[in-house]
XYZ file of C-alpha atoms in Angstrom:
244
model
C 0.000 0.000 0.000
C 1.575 3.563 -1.379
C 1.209 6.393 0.631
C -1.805 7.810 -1.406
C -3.207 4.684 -0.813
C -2.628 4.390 3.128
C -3.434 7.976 3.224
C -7.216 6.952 1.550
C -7.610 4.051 3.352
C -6.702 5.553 6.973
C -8.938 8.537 6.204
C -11.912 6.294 5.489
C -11.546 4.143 8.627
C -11.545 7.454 10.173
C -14.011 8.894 8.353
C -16.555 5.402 9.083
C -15.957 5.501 13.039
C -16.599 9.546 13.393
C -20.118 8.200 11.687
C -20.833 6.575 14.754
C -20.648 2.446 16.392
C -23.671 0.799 17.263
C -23.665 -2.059 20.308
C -25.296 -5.062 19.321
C -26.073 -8.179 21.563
C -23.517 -10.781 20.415
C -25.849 -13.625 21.845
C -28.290 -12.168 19.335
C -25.973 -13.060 16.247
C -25.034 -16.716 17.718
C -28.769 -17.523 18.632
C -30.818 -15.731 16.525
C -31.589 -19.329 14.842
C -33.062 -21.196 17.968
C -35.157 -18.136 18.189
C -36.906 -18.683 15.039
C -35.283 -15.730 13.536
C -34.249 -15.880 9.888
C -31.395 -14.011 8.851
C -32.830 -10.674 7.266
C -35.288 -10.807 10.200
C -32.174 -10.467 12.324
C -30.540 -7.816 9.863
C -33.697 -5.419 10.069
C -33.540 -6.030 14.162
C -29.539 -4.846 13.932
C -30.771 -2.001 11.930
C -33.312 -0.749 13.836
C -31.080 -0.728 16.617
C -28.449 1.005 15.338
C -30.827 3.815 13.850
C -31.704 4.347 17.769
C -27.888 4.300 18.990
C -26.214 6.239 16.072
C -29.025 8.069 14.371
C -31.211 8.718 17.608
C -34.091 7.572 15.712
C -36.672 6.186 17.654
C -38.859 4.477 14.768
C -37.185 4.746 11.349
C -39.172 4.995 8.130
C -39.953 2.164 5.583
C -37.959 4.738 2.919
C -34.886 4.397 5.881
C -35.010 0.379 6.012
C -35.133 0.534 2.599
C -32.031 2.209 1.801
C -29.899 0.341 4.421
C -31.259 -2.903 3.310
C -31.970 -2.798 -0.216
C -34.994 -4.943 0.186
C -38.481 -3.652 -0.660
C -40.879 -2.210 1.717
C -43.527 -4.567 1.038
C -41.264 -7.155 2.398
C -40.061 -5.002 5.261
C -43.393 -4.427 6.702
C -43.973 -8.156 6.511
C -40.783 -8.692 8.958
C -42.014 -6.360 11.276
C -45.158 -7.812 11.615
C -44.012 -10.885 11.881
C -41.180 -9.511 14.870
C -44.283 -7.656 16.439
C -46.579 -10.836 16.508
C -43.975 -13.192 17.574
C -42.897 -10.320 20.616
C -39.709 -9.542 19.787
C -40.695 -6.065 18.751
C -43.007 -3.430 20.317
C -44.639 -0.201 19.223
C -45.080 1.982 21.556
C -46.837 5.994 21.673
C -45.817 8.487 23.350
C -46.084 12.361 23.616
C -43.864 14.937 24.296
C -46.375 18.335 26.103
C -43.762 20.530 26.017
C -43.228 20.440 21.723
C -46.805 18.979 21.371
C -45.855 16.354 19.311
C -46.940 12.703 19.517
C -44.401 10.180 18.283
C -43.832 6.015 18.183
C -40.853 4.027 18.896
C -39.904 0.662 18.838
C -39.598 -1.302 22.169
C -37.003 -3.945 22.303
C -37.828 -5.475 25.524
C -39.307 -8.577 24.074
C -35.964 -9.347 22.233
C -34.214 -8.978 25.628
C -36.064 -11.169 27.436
C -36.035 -13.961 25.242
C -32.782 -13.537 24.684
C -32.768 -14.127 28.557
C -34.698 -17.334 28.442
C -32.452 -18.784 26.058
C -29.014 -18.014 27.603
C -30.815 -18.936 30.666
C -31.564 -22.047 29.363
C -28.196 -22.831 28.278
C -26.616 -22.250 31.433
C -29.202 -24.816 32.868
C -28.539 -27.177 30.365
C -24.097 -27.073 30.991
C -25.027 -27.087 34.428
C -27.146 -29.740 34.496
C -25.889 -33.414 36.070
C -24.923 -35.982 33.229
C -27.103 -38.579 34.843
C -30.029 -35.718 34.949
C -30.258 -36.229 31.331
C -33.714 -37.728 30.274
C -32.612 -39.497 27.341
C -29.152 -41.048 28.564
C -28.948 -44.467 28.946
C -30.425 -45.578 33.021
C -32.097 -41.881 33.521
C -34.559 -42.581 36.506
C -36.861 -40.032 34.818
C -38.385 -41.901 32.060
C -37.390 -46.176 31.446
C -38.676 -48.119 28.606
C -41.107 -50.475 28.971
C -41.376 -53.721 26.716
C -44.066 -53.727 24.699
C -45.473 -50.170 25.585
C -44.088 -46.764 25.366
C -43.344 -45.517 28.506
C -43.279 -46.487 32.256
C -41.769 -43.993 35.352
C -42.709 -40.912 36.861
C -42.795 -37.868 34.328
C -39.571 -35.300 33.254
C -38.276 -33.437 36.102
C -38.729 -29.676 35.697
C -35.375 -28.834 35.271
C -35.191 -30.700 31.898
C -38.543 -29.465 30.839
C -37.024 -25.606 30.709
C -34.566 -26.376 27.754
C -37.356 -28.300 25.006
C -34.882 -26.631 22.589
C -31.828 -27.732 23.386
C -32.927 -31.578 24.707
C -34.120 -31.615 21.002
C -30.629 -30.413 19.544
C -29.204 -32.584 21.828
C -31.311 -35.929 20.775
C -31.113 -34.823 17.197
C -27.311 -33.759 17.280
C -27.551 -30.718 15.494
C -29.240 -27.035 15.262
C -33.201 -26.720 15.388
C -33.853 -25.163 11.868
C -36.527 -21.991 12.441
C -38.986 -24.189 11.073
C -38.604 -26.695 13.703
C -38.070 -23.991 16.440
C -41.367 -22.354 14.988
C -43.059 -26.083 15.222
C -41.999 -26.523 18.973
C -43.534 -23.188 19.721
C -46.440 -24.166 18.114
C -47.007 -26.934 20.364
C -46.777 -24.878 23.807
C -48.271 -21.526 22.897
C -51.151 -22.795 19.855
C -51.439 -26.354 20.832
C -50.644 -25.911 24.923
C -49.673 -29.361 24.738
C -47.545 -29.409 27.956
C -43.930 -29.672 28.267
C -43.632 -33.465 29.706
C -45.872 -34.336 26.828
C -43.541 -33.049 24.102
C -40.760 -34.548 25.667
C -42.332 -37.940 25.941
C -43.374 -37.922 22.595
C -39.769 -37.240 21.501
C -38.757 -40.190 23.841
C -41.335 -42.734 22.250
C -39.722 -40.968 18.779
C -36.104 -42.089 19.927
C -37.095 -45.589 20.529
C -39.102 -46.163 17.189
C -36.185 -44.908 15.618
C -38.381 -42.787 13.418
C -36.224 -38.738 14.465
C -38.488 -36.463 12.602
C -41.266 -33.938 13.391
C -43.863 -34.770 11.639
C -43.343 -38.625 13.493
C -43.591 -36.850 16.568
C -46.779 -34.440 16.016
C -48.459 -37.555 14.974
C -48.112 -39.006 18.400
C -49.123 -35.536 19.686
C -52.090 -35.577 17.817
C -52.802 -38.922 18.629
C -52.593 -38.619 22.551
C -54.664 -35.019 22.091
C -57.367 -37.444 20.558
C -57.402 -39.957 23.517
C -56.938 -36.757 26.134
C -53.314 -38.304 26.882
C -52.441 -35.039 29.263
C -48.903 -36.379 31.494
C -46.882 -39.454 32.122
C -49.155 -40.809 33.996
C -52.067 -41.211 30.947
C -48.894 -42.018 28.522
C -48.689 -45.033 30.553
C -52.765 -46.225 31.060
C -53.144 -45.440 27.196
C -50.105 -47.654 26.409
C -51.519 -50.312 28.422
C -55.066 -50.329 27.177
C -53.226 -50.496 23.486
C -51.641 -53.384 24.511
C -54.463 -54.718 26.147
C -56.407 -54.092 23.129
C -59.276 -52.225 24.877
């Protein structure tokens, strides 16, 4: 690099952090996937936060987004719907008496806190006992029964606060969004409760049949017979194998 060149490039480095530096939550870029976030959904979050550090602006304009993003506003508006419905976002009005203006700003509590819940989860999950894993060979939780599906009192609570990452870890990989968004379904739409879920992934692992849809079946199926815990897991396996 010549001096013309050094001279250019140090003046632009300058030049980019006079413009300003925006903090962003680093747990947000490493987890935005077992939130259900897709990636421009997490790009449009960044922006809108930097518009409030840098910019001071509060609730940035489709026209705004659409310059930093390049995407249209149709789409744009769709995101933040979707972020608003899902509660990562907020709108929220306010007035100022003294300029007698009213104005609207984005709230990005939601984020936050489930942001929270997840690193919160995590820490429960590295903390947690080996032998307090449901699905490790002689748990005391849950213990196969020949010929049925289950037998055993029903997932202690501690387990029950990471669905996410007992799936990742039965599965051995990342939840796509689409299976995040399918697990979220179950508690919030379907308020199938947490034991349940985790049961039916347990029946899933000894079929050997690892796939959602496998698993909502057997949701569906105990939602049907009004399978609610462990305890009607086990009476509805034994009247199947009783036939009755």
């Amino acid at each position: 690099m010549d001096g013309k060149e050094g001279k250019n490039w140090s003046g632009g480095v300058s030049l980019g952090l006079q413009s300003g530096m925006a903090l962003i939550p680093y747990a947000l870029l490493t987890a935005y996937r077992k939130l259900g976030l897709t990636g421009s959904e997490t790009l449009l979050l960044i922006h809108l936060l930097s518009f409030r550090q840098v910019e001071a602006k509060d609730f940035p304009s489709l026209e705004e987004l659409q310059a930093v993003t390049g995407r249209s506003a149709s789409v744009i508006a769709g995101e933040l719907q979707k972020l608003i419905k899902e509660g990562f976002l907020k709108i929220v009005a306010g007035s100022d008496d003294r300029q007698g203006i009213h104005y609207e700003r984005y709230d990005f509590s939601g984020l936050y806190d489930k942001l929270g819940i997840y690193l919160a989860s995590r820490n429960d999950a590295f903390a947690a006992d080996d032998k307090s894993d449901l699905f490790r060979s002689g748990s005391r939780a849950i213990s196969p029964e020949p010929g049925g599906i289950f037998s055993g009192d029903a997932p202690g609570e501690d387990a029950s606060r990471s669905l996410f990452s007992v799936f990742e870890k039965e599965f051995g990989r990342p939840l796509s969004p689409m299976e995040c968004e399918t697990i979220s379904g179950w508690l919030d739409q379907d308020r199938y409760p947490e034991e349940l879920i985790l049961l039916a992934l347990k029946e899933s692992v000894f079929a050997g049949k690892m796939h959602f849809r496998y698993i909502d079946r057997i949701l569906l199926e105990w939602s049907r017979n009004r399978v609610k815990n462990a305890q009607d897991v086990k009476a509805y396996s034994q009247r199947f194998r009783g036939g009755r």
